[in-house]
XYZ file of N, CA, C and O in Angstrom:
168
model
N 94.327 75.843 102.928
C 94.314 77.177 102.326
C 95.480 78.049 102.807
O 96.128 78.687 102.009
N 95.793 78.101 104.095
C 96.925 78.953 104.523
C 98.238 78.521 103.886
O 99.055 79.338 103.535
N 98.420 77.196 103.695
C 99.670 76.717 103.096
C 99.791 77.249 101.673
O 100.855 77.640 101.225
N 98.680 77.280 100.936
C 98.734 77.762 99.559
C 99.081 79.248 99.513
O 99.867 79.683 98.685
N 98.525 80.026 100.429
C 98.809 81.460 100.426
C 100.271 81.710 100.804
O 100.935 82.542 100.215
N 100.803 80.941 101.761
C 102.201 81.148 102.154
C 103.123 80.756 101.009
O 104.124 81.411 100.754
N 102.794 79.709 100.267
C 103.615 79.321 99.129
C 103.610 80.429 98.087
O 104.627 80.740 97.493
N 102.456 81.022 97.848
C 102.373 82.099 96.874
C 103.230 83.277 97.331
O 103.907 83.920 96.532
N 103.213 83.559 98.619
C 104.004 84.680 99.131
C 105.495 84.389 98.977
O 106.245 85.244 98.534
N 105.910 83.185 99.330
C 107.341 82.864 99.224
C 107.771 82.854 97.762
O 108.845 83.328 97.431
N 106.940 82.338 96.882
C 107.297 82.324 95.460
C 107.395 83.747 94.932
O 108.157 84.022 94.027
N 106.618 84.660 95.477
C 106.666 86.048 95.021
C 107.886 86.765 95.587
O 108.479 87.600 94.927
N 108.277 86.435 96.808
C 109.371 87.165 97.454
C 110.743 86.700 96.963
O 111.666 87.488 96.907
N 110.905 85.438 96.601
C 112.227 84.942 96.220
C 112.813 85.694 95.025
O 113.950 86.127 95.076
N 112.081 85.890 93.942
C 112.666 86.662 92.831
C 112.984 88.096 93.239
O 113.968 88.668 92.783
N 112.163 88.687 94.101
C 112.415 90.054 94.544
C 113.727 90.108 95.324
O 114.522 91.017 95.145
N 113.971 89.126 96.169
C 115.216 89.098 96.944
C 116.400 88.949 95.995
O 117.422 89.598 96.164
N 116.267 88.092 94.985
C 117.358 87.904 94.035
C 117.632 89.194 93.279
O 118.780 89.562 93.058
N 116.603 89.916 92.878
C 116.812 91.162 92.149
C 117.445 92.208 93.064
O 118.287 92.987 92.629
N 117.056 92.218 94.345
C 117.667 93.164 95.283
C 119.140 92.841 95.468
O 119.982 93.733 95.484
N 119.464 91.560 95.575
C 120.875 91.177 95.702
C 121.639 91.592 94.459
O 122.753 92.100 94.543
N 121.046 91.402 93.300
C 121.697 91.802 92.059
C 121.935 93.302 92.019
O 122.988 93.753 91.574
N 120.975 94.079 92.500
C 121.130 95.525 92.514
C 122.243 95.927 93.470
O 123.060 96.797 93.157
N 122.311 95.286 94.624
C 123.364 95.608 95.598
C 124.726 95.265 95.018
O 125.680 96.042 95.127
N 124.842 94.113 94.375
C 126.113 93.715 93.761
C 126.504 94.700 92.671
O 127.671 95.089 92.556
N 125.534 95.130 91.866
C 125.823 96.085 90.795
C 126.326 97.408 91.374
O 127.282 97.993 90.865
N 125.698 97.875 92.444
C 126.126 99.133 93.064
C 127.530 98.988 93.633
O 128.378 99.877 93.467
N 127.803 97.875 94.297
C 129.140 97.664 94.856
C 130.177 97.625 93.747
O 131.265 98.199 93.886
N 129.868 96.969 92.638
C 130.816 96.917 91.522
C 131.069 98.315 90.967
O 132.204 98.675 90.656
N 130.022 99.122 90.853
C 130.192 100.486 90.347
C 131.072 101.295 91.290
O 131.941 102.051 90.852
N 130.882 101.150 92.599
C 131.695 101.880 93.572
C 133.146 101.434 93.484
O 134.066 102.267 93.465
N 133.365 100.125 93.409
C 134.739 99.611 93.330
C 135.410 100.097 92.048
O 136.566 100.538 92.064
N 134.700 100.043 90.933
C 135.277 100.511 89.671
C 135.552 102.012 89.734
O 136.553 102.488 89.203
N 134.691 102.756 90.379
C 134.901 104.196 90.509
C 136.140 104.504 91.332
O 136.957 105.345 90.950
N 136.300 103.814 92.435
C 137.484 104.014 93.278
C 138.735 103.599 92.517
O 139.756 104.290 92.544
N 138.674 102.467 91.814
C 139.815 102.012 91.030
C 140.156 103.028 89.938
O 141.337 103.300 89.667
N 139.135 103.609 89.342
C 139.369 104.621 88.308
C 140.042 105.868 88.882
O 140.934 106.459 88.268
N 139.625 106.266 90.073
C 140.235 107.441 90.712
C 141.710 107.163 90.974
O 142.574 108.003 90.709
N 142.027 105.984 91.497
C 143.420 105.643 91.753
C 144.217 105.549 90.456
O 145.372 105.941 90.385
N 143.579 105.045 89.391
C 144.276 104.918 88.114
C 144.600 106.294 87.544
O 145.681 106.497 86.971
N 143.698 107.249 87.714
C 143.935 108.594 87.170
C 144.987 109.314 88.007
O 145.827 110.024 87.481
N 144.932 109.114 89.311
C 145.869 109.828 90.201
C 147.165 109.067 90.359
O 147.896 108.833 89.476
């Protein structure tokens, strides 16, 4: 029984970690594009 519960927990956490990584990458890309845009305008 404990093995089944731990598998359920890991299966639930893996997609959440992937979505968090995707959000972090998206934010970093927005920051980089914003900085690049500032340099392009100036």
